[in-house]
Amino acid sequence: MSVTRLLQRQILPLDRDSDVLPLYVDNQAAILDADKYEVGSDKTAQALNNAQIRQSINDGTQIHPDQIESRTSLRVLKSERLSLGTYFNAFPASYWRRHTVVDDVKLTVSLQGRGASVIVYKSMANGRSQRVDAADTGTNPEGTFTFDLPLKPFVDGGWYWYDVVASDEDAVITSAEWTAEVPDDRAEHGTVDICVTTMNKPDFCAKLLAQMGEDEQLRPYLDTVFVMEQGTKKVADDVEFPAAEKALGDLLHIIEQGNLGGSGGYARGQLESLRKGTATYALMMDDDVVCEPEGIIRAITFGDLAKRPTIVGGHMFSLYAKSRLHSYGEIVQPWRFWWQSAPGVFGDWDFGARNLRSTRWLHKRVDVDFNGWFMCLIPRKVIEEIGLSLPVFIKWDDSEYGLRAKEAGFPTVSFPGAAVWHVPWTDKNDALDWQSYFHQRNRFVAALLHSIYDDGGRMVTESFSHQIKHLVSMQYSTVLLRHQALLDVLAGPEKLHETLATQLPAVREMVKGFPDAELEADRDAFPPVRRHKPPRKGKDDTAVPTNREVKLAALKAPIRQLMKPRKLSTEFPEAELAAMDNQWYRITKYDSAIVSMNDQQGAAFYRRDKKLFNQMLKDTIKVHRQLKRRWPKLAEEYRAKLGEVTSPEAWEKTFEPWKVAEEKGTDGNRS
């Protein structure tokens, strides 16, 4: 026995925002000139994304938002052609073929308008498209057309989509649906607990809650919406909250606890979902995103029909440039043990300039190791078997979880058509501030748990190299934090829970008094620049250096540390560097400098300290030798304790101080 299930439907933007229209509907040509740029050369492929050549596909014309008739209906102006071969409306056939029980799909398109035609296409993994079928209304004022489409030809990649062409009168695509016959034990859709961790972003969070609660299509899929409130600016106090509360009603549960970071917030959501036991999935979602509610439905549907319990992640678009795809699929590179885009994936891809149909790399299926928890659907069965988040506050909790699930036989799929808009991490530099501690510690913890190489591959060597770069760059507070992180790694996994609530204040206290950690918002708070001598031939330090110049800087940097800083440098900065110019091979030329931060919120007065450099260098050498020597036994220790530290019981103890005996708040929905 089988039943029909809706896999995906045609959708249009909720707010008719012209910036996001290219993600839903496209009237540009599909010029697959990628042969010249993407085959065999990553550099030229990225140049295609960044350079003006991509503008040749977008001639500047735009679909007018008034052509959107409803959430599912679109007007095609007379004599024009529109394509639904877009991020949100093309059908990602290869993902369905690889990971689900679906073998064939059916596309049903309803049109209004005489002479209107629908043309169905498919693509191959190399991006080349083929016309599959077509139909038209002829002299009839309307028509509904059905196309039976097999998934067999999509082993490595490929999409299905359709174009609609209007004749001498407007046409309207009133609806389009992708359905499939599935086993009757897959007839019912699953439900989801949304787990949102929030920290002093009440306006963002309240709007997100209202957005989910007001979507009528999403409502039947929601079991509970948990908000882990960890800030001092409460979402319940925001002016937007009453609308969210009204929309979600008794589905909304706000849990107040101390600041336990993202991992503590998401683990609480996982625990509550697990303990409640009524939802099929728990969806991790950031508080500062704008979501496409239909993407949540699609992720649940994909999870329902997956061959085995599967983590289904969404993609990330930039909140500031909404047609730009920021994160499409990520892996942990095993030798370096560092997260990066999956092979063949290019970041910051602008669909407003180059459409899906003409972008070769988007047609090959992308396999990943993990998905960021800005949007990530985790089956309850997975949580029951592998446990909750690692108690690491922030950084590497989502990637470690994906690796842990993969080792247990549960794949992660970063699923096209499920996405959020989020602040891209390219606008941040969390390798220099307090977050550098968590980056360093948690990366090593994850490597000890999951690295397939002796001594973690390149981990120890690369860490030592980075410490030297920070030292010669006068970033002493960062060196201290990264050093303390390694000491805490060597101390073993026992204190991860114990220090979860206290580590952030301890880290911030640790760097007090370090000049590079003392930020000022006003540039005039610092003395003026005074150089000991003018720059050679009037050259500044913003030019891109040659390889020879970089190597020369690497040779000079250690020698420079043997010399005393110039007298004036302790009182007056010798240079002023923008964040984008703050590279080690530039800053090592100076004994002091004003350096602005990546977030553009302030700057710091870096000053070279010979004595501090020498001591920190000794400490750095010592701790990396210890890591190298102890790695095998340390890895055994962390792996043996993993089940214990990620267990519901361990997390229950961590949450105990913030649990209350009775419910409080509005209508009993806060606990």
XYZ file of C-alpha atoms in Angstrom:
671
model
C 0.000 0.000 0.000
C 1.110 3.537 -0.737
C -0.158 7.047 -0.172
C 0.462 10.381 -1.854
C 2.554 12.931 0.028
C 3.290 16.512 -0.839
C 7.050 16.992 -1.010
C 7.276 20.604 -2.096
C 5.017 23.343 -3.424
C 5.610 26.508 -5.375
C 6.070 29.440 -3.017
C 6.678 33.167 -3.355
C 8.166 35.594 -0.808
C 6.010 36.337 2.202
C 6.688 40.077 2.118
C 7.273 40.597 -1.635
C 10.810 41.751 -0.882
C 12.491 42.423 -4.234
C 15.899 41.555 -2.752
C 14.865 37.926 -2.255
C 12.866 37.506 -5.480
C 15.791 35.856 -7.359
C 15.619 33.002 -4.847
C 11.999 32.284 -5.835
C 11.519 33.225 -9.493
C 13.867 34.076 -12.344
C 13.511 35.775 -15.708
C 17.185 35.730 -16.643
C 18.888 33.611 -19.250
C 20.504 30.320 -18.259
C 23.975 30.649 -19.745
C 26.071 27.687 -18.756
C 29.411 29.262 -19.639
C 30.892 27.717 -16.525
C 33.084 25.426 -18.648
C 35.511 28.287 -19.036
C 35.652 29.149 -15.373
C 34.689 26.310 -13.068
C 36.286 23.189 -14.514
C 39.676 22.421 -13.000
C 40.286 25.796 -11.433
C 38.917 26.887 -8.085
C 40.510 30.298 -8.466
C 38.818 31.083 -11.764
C 35.503 29.731 -10.463
C 35.632 32.086 -7.512
C 36.639 34.888 -9.843
C 33.460 34.188 -11.795
C 31.503 34.774 -8.614
C 33.345 37.936 -7.661
C 34.104 39.575 -10.968
C 31.900 41.571 -13.284
C 31.515 38.735 -15.749
C 28.675 37.285 -13.715
C 26.718 40.461 -14.403
C 26.410 39.381 -18.020
C 23.653 36.999 -16.966
C 21.680 39.598 -15.033
C 20.807 42.429 -17.404
C 19.288 44.469 -14.605
C 15.638 43.671 -15.330
C 13.603 42.489 -12.395
C 10.305 40.769 -11.865
C 7.979 43.266 -10.240
C 6.672 42.277 -6.807
C 3.142 43.072 -8.032
C 3.349 39.940 -10.169
C 3.059 37.935 -6.955
C -0.654 37.164 -6.671
C -0.404 35.159 -3.440
C 1.973 32.960 -1.459
C 1.617 30.268 -4.158
C 0.438 32.169 -7.237
C 2.482 34.151 -9.778
C 1.554 36.257 -12.797
C 3.570 35.954 -16.006
C 3.163 39.043 -18.173
C 2.121 38.558 -21.787
C 4.850 37.370 -24.153
C 7.231 36.857 -21.217
C 8.887 33.749 -19.817
C 9.596 33.044 -16.167
C 11.583 30.190 -14.709
C 10.954 28.475 -11.416
C 14.402 26.901 -11.655
C 15.389 28.769 -8.510
C 16.697 27.991 -5.034
C 13.258 27.767 -3.399
C 11.250 26.386 -6.327
C 13.480 23.986 -8.242
C 13.257 20.401 -6.996
C 16.593 19.048 -5.622
C 16.161 15.623 -7.192
C 19.579 14.168 -6.366
C 19.117 14.695 -2.616
C 15.762 12.921 -2.687
C 17.233 10.074 -4.714
C 20.258 9.566 -2.468
C 18.688 9.823 0.954
C 14.968 8.953 0.779
C 12.572 6.139 -0.094
C 11.134 8.207 -2.963
C 11.755 6.751 -6.447
C 9.536 8.942 -8.628
C 7.900 12.331 -8.277
C 4.887 13.934 -9.889
C 4.778 17.609 -10.817
C 1.324 19.176 -11.075
C 1.084 22.723 -12.451
C -2.130 24.744 -12.717
C -2.205 27.636 -15.211
C -4.634 30.372 -16.186
C -4.394 32.120 -19.543
C -4.962 31.054 -23.126
C -1.902 29.795 -24.921
C 0.131 29.581 -21.709
C 2.694 26.792 -21.692
C 4.748 24.979 -19.054
C 8.098 23.401 -19.933
C 9.806 20.913 -17.601
C 13.592 20.584 -17.432
C 16.122 18.512 -15.607
C 19.826 19.031 -15.072
C 22.740 16.663 -14.767
C 25.450 16.802 -12.123
C 27.657 18.805 -14.498
C 25.004 21.512 -14.750
C 23.837 20.860 -18.291
C 20.059 20.932 -18.695
C 17.683 18.843 -20.770
C 14.103 19.537 -21.780
C 11.882 16.779 -20.359
C 8.286 17.593 -21.316
C 5.872 20.425 -22.074
C 2.148 21.240 -22.202
C -0.059 24.264 -22.892
C -3.581 25.510 -22.330
C -4.188 26.058 -26.035
C -7.493 27.900 -26.506
C -8.693 27.008 -22.999
C -8.699 29.722 -20.332
C -6.997 27.418 -17.858
C -5.460 23.993 -17.459
C -3.841 21.621 -14.974
C -0.916 19.517 -16.165
C 0.751 16.527 -14.547
C 4.231 15.208 -15.289
C 5.592 11.886 -14.030
C 9.294 12.256 -13.322
C 11.715 9.484 -12.293
C 14.568 10.093 -9.840
C 16.769 7.351 -11.264
C 18.986 9.660 -13.420
C 20.218 11.714 -10.437
C 22.964 9.624 -8.836
C 25.547 12.416 -8.506
C 23.417 15.519 -8.786
C 20.772 17.391 -10.728
C 17.471 19.243 -10.320
C 14.022 19.335 -11.877
C 12.284 22.640 -12.595
C 9.757 24.252 -14.908
C 9.423 27.425 -16.951
C 6.143 29.109 -17.860
C 5.637 31.120 -21.050
C 2.702 33.488 -21.566
C 1.261 34.084 -25.051
C -0.432 37.325 -26.070
C -2.188 37.622 -22.712
C -1.002 37.340 -19.123
C -0.730 33.894 -17.591
C -1.030 32.995 -13.921
C 0.631 29.998 -12.273
C -2.037 29.398 -9.659
C -0.184 26.491 -8.037
C 2.522 23.902 -8.564
C 3.177 20.856 -6.410
C 5.723 18.058 -6.293
C 4.219 14.857 -4.858
C 5.233 11.210 -4.505
C 3.722 7.824 -3.712
C 5.278 6.618 -0.468
C 4.745 3.571 1.795
C 1.649 3.938 3.960
C 3.768 3.841 7.117
C 5.180 7.184 5.943
C 1.750 8.756 5.435
C 1.719 10.975 8.516
C 4.053 13.918 8.821
C 6.297 14.294 11.824
C 6.168 17.116 14.332
C 8.924 19.343 15.619
C 10.065 21.077 18.774
C 11.697 24.359 17.759
C 14.633 25.126 20.071
C 15.699 28.774 20.029
C 18.540 29.927 22.256
C 18.466 33.671 22.829
C 20.887 36.065 24.471
C 20.015 39.779 24.569
C 18.433 39.895 21.115
C 14.783 40.263 22.136
C 13.665 42.150 19.025
C 15.104 39.577 16.610
C 13.800 36.682 18.659
C 10.275 38.032 19.096
C 9.911 38.666 15.378
C 11.146 35.156 14.605
C 8.623 33.619 17.002
C 5.794 35.649 15.496
C 6.880 34.680 11.989
C 6.669 30.977 12.825
C 3.453 31.281 14.807
C 1.594 33.232 12.140
C 2.312 30.760 9.338
C -0.818 28.636 8.945
C 0.918 25.981 6.865
C 3.635 25.454 9.478
C 1.283 25.327 12.448
C 0.280 21.608 12.190
C 3.960 20.634 12.258
C 4.743 22.479 15.494
C 4.709 20.531 18.737
C 6.408 23.029 21.049
C 8.494 26.167 20.595
C 11.120 26.293 23.328
C 12.922 29.567 23.935
C 15.984 29.211 26.117
C 16.249 32.686 27.603
C 19.830 33.275 28.755
C 20.076 37.067 28.609
C 19.276 40.072 30.748
C 17.200 41.723 28.008
C 14.208 39.406 27.991
C 12.333 38.539 24.838
C 9.111 38.619 26.856
C 9.691 42.334 27.522
C 10.016 43.261 23.844
C 7.237 45.235 22.150
C 6.977 42.528 19.478
C 6.462 39.717 21.990
C 2.669 40.005 22.498
C 2.138 39.265 18.813
C 4.407 36.233 19.043
C 2.698 35.017 22.200
C -0.720 35.401 20.628
C 0.352 33.579 17.458
C 1.921 30.602 19.249
C -0.375 30.372 22.257
C 0.272 27.359 24.462
C 2.901 26.043 22.018
C 5.350 28.620 23.394
C 7.478 27.728 26.405
C 10.135 30.122 27.691
C 12.841 28.587 29.862
C 15.019 31.006 31.802
C 18.513 29.951 32.773
C 21.989 31.404 33.173
C 24.224 32.128 30.214
C 25.430 28.659 29.252
C 26.239 29.626 25.688
C 24.806 28.120 22.553
C 25.650 24.578 23.599
C 23.918 25.033 26.954
C 20.873 26.558 25.342
C 20.504 23.961 22.621
C 21.228 21.110 25.014
C 18.375 22.375 27.203
C 16.069 22.341 24.202
C 17.223 18.834 23.275
C 16.702 17.661 26.835
C 13.206 19.143 27.120
C 12.223 17.695 23.751
C 13.619 14.302 24.697
C 11.918 14.308 28.084
C 8.569 15.387 26.600
C 8.877 12.688 23.954
C 5.996 13.806 21.731
C 7.837 15.405 18.800
C 9.585 13.515 16.023
C 12.315 16.130 15.717
C 14.051 18.944 17.574
C 15.034 21.898 15.380
C 17.985 24.007 16.519
C 17.544 27.605 15.358
C 19.414 30.834 16.113
C 17.503 33.741 17.625
C 18.753 36.352 15.153
C 17.545 34.855 11.888
C 14.738 35.439 9.447
C 13.396 32.070 8.395
C 11.437 30.784 5.424
C 8.706 28.799 7.262
C 8.172 26.575 4.232
C 11.784 25.438 4.634
C 10.933 23.952 8.041
C 8.080 21.973 6.487
C 10.352 20.728 3.714
C 13.048 19.668 6.178
C 10.489 17.708 8.207
C 9.070 16.087 5.062
C 12.548 15.097 3.902
C 13.332 13.679 7.345
C 10.050 11.733 7.371
C 10.934 10.035 4.082
C 14.645 9.500 4.703
C 15.905 5.921 4.509
C 17.362 6.174 7.996
C 17.187 8.802 10.772
C 18.877 11.812 9.181
C 19.891 15.254 10.430
C 18.458 17.785 7.981
C 20.131 21.186 7.934
C 19.207 24.435 6.262
C 21.414 26.788 4.302
C 22.368 30.316 5.288
C 21.780 33.458 3.260
C 23.150 36.840 4.283
C 20.758 38.997 6.266
C 22.357 42.086 4.732
C 22.475 40.959 1.103
C 19.557 38.587 0.906
C 20.261 36.968 -2.446
C 23.773 35.954 -1.338
C 24.234 32.331 -0.319
C 26.700 32.310 2.559
C 26.763 28.673 3.686
C 25.748 25.787 1.412
C 27.541 22.754 2.801
C 30.389 22.218 5.246
C 32.860 19.544 6.202
C 35.640 19.174 8.756
C 38.843 18.857 6.750
C 40.397 15.782 8.414
C 44.134 16.574 8.245
C 43.800 20.138 9.514
C 40.644 19.329 11.478
C 39.158 22.643 10.491
C 35.690 23.416 9.204
C 35.385 24.592 5.628
C 33.044 24.521 2.660
C 32.606 21.097 1.116
C 34.694 20.418 -2.017
C 33.376 22.332 -5.001
C 31.310 24.782 -2.935
C 31.888 28.520 -3.275
C 30.859 30.946 -0.560
C 28.991 34.221 -0.917
C 27.332 33.216 -4.179
C 24.941 35.906 -5.402
C 21.793 34.495 -7.002
C 20.819 38.054 -7.890
C 23.732 38.114 -10.328
C 24.095 34.487 -11.402
C 21.116 32.151 -11.346
C 20.904 28.531 -10.262
C 20.402 27.179 -13.774
C 23.698 28.576 -15.048
C 25.855 27.799 -12.018
C 27.556 24.481 -12.597
C 28.686 23.694 -9.055
C 25.173 23.975 -7.609
C 23.996 20.983 -9.651
C 26.358 18.441 -8.138
C 25.051 16.943 -4.908
C 27.036 18.224 -1.938
C 27.714 15.804 0.906
C 28.548 17.276 4.309
C 29.852 16.332 7.751
C 27.606 18.665 9.740
C 25.213 21.578 9.527
C 25.325 24.756 11.563
C 22.715 25.088 14.267
C 21.409 28.337 12.809
C 18.874 25.842 11.357
C 19.285 22.130 11.953
C 16.608 19.430 12.340
C 17.648 16.490 14.546
C 15.474 13.375 14.853
C 14.614 12.430 18.416
C 15.951 8.934 17.696
C 19.385 10.438 17.026
C 19.368 12.379 20.304
C 18.280 9.260 22.190
C 21.181 7.259 20.768
C 24.132 9.683 20.687
C 23.215 12.120 23.447
C 22.965 15.884 23.713
C 25.323 18.670 22.750
C 28.894 18.673 24.026
C 29.093 21.155 26.977
C 31.502 23.612 25.351
C 29.592 26.936 25.653
C 30.073 28.068 22.021
C 31.993 26.940 18.914
C 32.322 23.424 17.533
C 29.220 22.072 19.291
C 27.304 21.710 16.017
C 30.242 20.339 14.010
C 31.209 17.856 16.746
C 27.597 16.678 16.899
C 27.514 16.085 13.146
C 30.727 14.049 13.320
C 29.411 12.065 16.271
C 26.167 11.317 14.435
C 28.045 10.313 11.299
C 30.171 7.824 13.250
C 26.956 6.358 14.681
C 25.499 5.890 11.186
C 23.263 8.979 11.041
C 24.041 11.221 8.052
C 23.614 14.975 7.840
C 22.065 16.536 4.735
C 22.324 20.269 4.065
C 19.056 20.448 2.174
C 18.351 22.885 -0.694
C 15.084 24.736 -0.236
C 15.418 24.999 3.556
C 17.183 28.182 4.637
C 17.412 31.195 6.924
C 18.830 34.687 6.553
C 21.522 35.332 9.154
C 24.394 37.719 9.865
C 27.300 36.162 7.921
C 30.351 35.256 9.954
C 32.583 36.939 7.370
C 31.685 40.196 9.127
C 33.222 38.939 12.356
C 36.686 38.034 13.594
C 36.227 35.803 16.584
C 39.805 34.528 16.409
C 41.107 37.517 18.390
C 38.655 38.258 21.195
C 37.358 36.158 24.113
C 35.900 33.688 21.630
C 39.410 32.600 20.638
C 39.565 30.593 23.879
C 36.502 28.555 22.915
C 37.669 28.142 19.325
C 40.988 26.711 20.462
C 39.772 24.522 23.303
C 36.737 23.101 21.541
C 38.527 22.422 18.291
C 41.091 20.330 20.170
C 38.367 18.562 22.149
C 36.528 17.708 18.922
C 39.773 16.506 17.313
C 40.607 14.309 20.287
C 37.157 12.770 19.934
C 37.013 12.346 16.171
C 40.342 12.844 14.392
C 41.309 9.864 12.252
C 45.014 10.792 12.356
C 47.677 10.209 14.982
C 48.217 13.363 17.041
C 45.271 14.999 15.284
C 47.010 15.382 11.934
C 48.288 18.924 11.573
C 46.491 20.220 14.654
C 49.407 20.693 17.047
C 51.799 22.068 14.428
C 49.241 24.518 13.115
C 48.291 25.671 16.600
C 51.936 26.386 17.395
C 52.320 28.326 14.151
C 49.262 30.431 14.950
C 50.562 31.191 18.416
C 53.799 32.507 16.926
C 51.853 34.684 14.491
C 49.816 36.156 17.321
C 52.958 36.739 19.360
C 54.817 38.642 16.654
C 51.590 40.586 15.999
C 51.498 41.840 19.619
C 48.197 40.019 20.235
C 49.248 38.879 23.688
C 45.752 38.502 25.131
C 44.853 36.111 22.330
C 48.032 34.117 22.959
C 47.130 33.879 26.645
C 43.569 32.723 25.941
C 44.657 30.116 23.422
C 47.345 28.899 25.830
C 44.839 28.562 28.671
C 42.537 26.694 26.312
C 45.226 24.075 25.714
C 45.906 23.742 29.426
C 42.201 23.092 29.952
C 42.229 20.494 27.182
C 45.112 18.727 28.923
C 43.109 18.764 32.169
C 40.627 16.317 30.631
C 36.856 16.325 30.030
C 35.707 16.163 33.652
C 35.389 19.926 34.143
C 33.485 20.766 30.960
C 30.135 20.799 32.758
C 31.545 22.272 35.952
C 32.991 25.348 34.236
C 30.253 25.895 31.644
C 28.649 28.808 33.486
C 31.868 30.315 34.836
C 34.342 30.060 31.975
C 33.207 33.158 30.055
C 33.608 35.560 32.993
C 36.919 33.887 33.829
C 38.152 34.349 30.269
C 37.165 38.003 30.216
C 38.861 38.607 33.543
C 42.003 36.875 32.309
C 42.743 39.428 29.578
C 42.208 42.571 31.619
C 45.237 44.820 31.478
C 46.419 43.629 28.077
C 46.605 46.610 25.697
C 45.398 44.623 22.692
C 42.236 43.670 24.629
C 41.394 47.206 25.761
C 39.060 48.555 23.104
C 38.035 52.164 22.632
C 35.125 53.247 20.463
C 36.579 56.728 19.922
C 39.808 56.953 17.930
C 40.668 60.189 19.729
C 41.043 58.190 22.945
C 44.463 57.143 21.606
C 47.557 59.293 21.072
C 48.384 60.457 17.540
C 50.634 58.393 15.274
C 54.342 59.215 15.502
C 56.724 57.181 13.390
C 60.430 56.948 14.190
C 61.079 57.557 10.489
C 58.918 58.162 7.415
C 57.857 55.196 5.284
C 60.358 54.153 2.631
C 59.708 56.037 -0.608
C 56.349 57.153 0.769
C 54.843 53.682 0.515
C 52.057 52.672 2.865
C 51.396 49.156 4.211
C 48.175 48.351 2.400
C 49.679 46.973 -0.804
C 49.473 43.209 -1.291
C 52.975 41.858 -0.605
C 54.810 39.483 -2.904
C 55.717 35.973 -1.748
C 59.287 37.156 -1.358
C 58.205 40.023 0.888
C 56.133 37.689 3.072
C 59.057 35.279 3.462
C 61.335 38.176 4.294
C 58.876 39.375 6.948
C 58.826 35.866 8.434
C 62.608 35.934 8.745
C 62.717 39.413 10.268
C 59.863 38.939 12.766
C 61.710 36.672 15.266
C 64.866 38.788 15.069
C 62.854 41.891 15.822
C 61.617 40.343 19.070
C 65.208 40.272 20.388
C 65.425 44.054 20.203
C 64.030 46.534 22.703
C 60.936 48.450 21.544
C 61.637 51.993 20.424
C 61.096 54.529 23.210
C 58.359 56.558 21.590
C 56.373 53.431 20.669
C 55.123 52.863 24.222
C 53.503 56.283 24.266
C 52.661 56.912 20.618
C 51.474 54.385 18.011
C 53.784 54.025 15.030
C 50.952 53.218 12.642
C 47.217 52.915 12.314
C 45.899 49.769 10.644
C 42.388 49.010 9.454
C 41.066 45.578 10.394
C 41.375 44.347 6.820
C 45.070 45.331 6.794
C 45.896 43.744 10.131
C 48.043 40.905 8.816
C 51.043 39.569 10.737
C 53.483 40.398 7.945
C 52.418 44.060 8.149
C 52.135 44.627 11.866
C 55.477 42.972 12.669
C 57.207 46.024 11.184
C 56.075 48.125 14.119
C 56.629 48.298 17.847
C 53.120 49.687 18.353
C 49.998 50.378 16.318
C 46.354 51.337 16.549
C 44.374 48.398 15.158
C 40.644 48.488 14.461
C 38.427 45.459 15.039
C 36.551 43.548 12.347
C 33.161 44.463 13.759
C 34.087 48.144 13.304
C 32.965 48.896 16.864
C 36.345 49.981 18.191
C 40.126 49.772 18.132
C 43.030 48.827 20.400
C 46.541 50.205 20.982
C 48.935 47.292 20.354
C 52.393 47.590 21.986
C 55.329 45.229 21.745
C 56.588 43.745 25.025
C 59.904 41.890 24.773
C 59.741 40.300 28.224
C 56.176 39.112 27.758
C 57.027 37.719 24.324
C 59.902 35.636 25.697
C 57.826 34.167 28.525
C 54.860 33.381 26.314
C 57.101 31.771 23.720
C 58.513 29.415 26.362
C 55.010 28.555 27.574
C 53.834 27.949 24.015
C 56.677 25.540 23.262
C 56.065 23.664 26.496
C 52.309 23.181 26.126
C 52.523 22.037 22.502
C 55.165 19.471 23.430
C 52.844 18.187 26.133
C 49.976 17.908 23.679
C 52.089 15.975 21.215
C 53.311 13.584 23.892
C 49.965 13.000 25.581
C 47.692 12.917 22.528
C 47.042 9.123 22.313
C 46.068 8.691 25.974
C 44.206 11.993 26.045
C 42.142 10.935 23.022
C 41.271 7.660 24.757
C 40.202 9.569 27.856
C 37.932 11.985 25.975
C 36.349 9.233 23.895
C 35.682 7.117 26.962
C 33.920 10.039 28.680
C 31.919 11.302 25.685
C 28.761 9.334 26.482
C 28.864 10.511 30.079
C 29.371 14.245 29.452
C 26.669 14.381 26.747
C 24.119 12.320 28.670
C 20.769 13.774 29.789
C 21.754 12.993 33.380
C 24.923 15.099 33.208
C 23.032 17.983 31.649
C 20.256 17.710 34.252
C 22.827 18.424 36.964
C 24.176 21.407 35.042
C 20.693 22.909 34.641
C 19.705 22.288 38.256
C 20.679 25.746 39.629
C 18.264 27.449 37.224
C 15.298 25.176 37.655
C 12.399 26.551 39.666
C 9.805 24.711 41.716
C 6.789 26.223 40.003
C 5.911 27.883 36.747
C 5.980 31.628 36.511
C 5.221 34.224 33.880
C 2.508 34.773 31.351
C -0.292 32.203 31.093
C 1.888 29.501 32.558
C 4.101 29.241 29.505
C 7.318 30.179 31.262
C 9.295 27.785 33.423
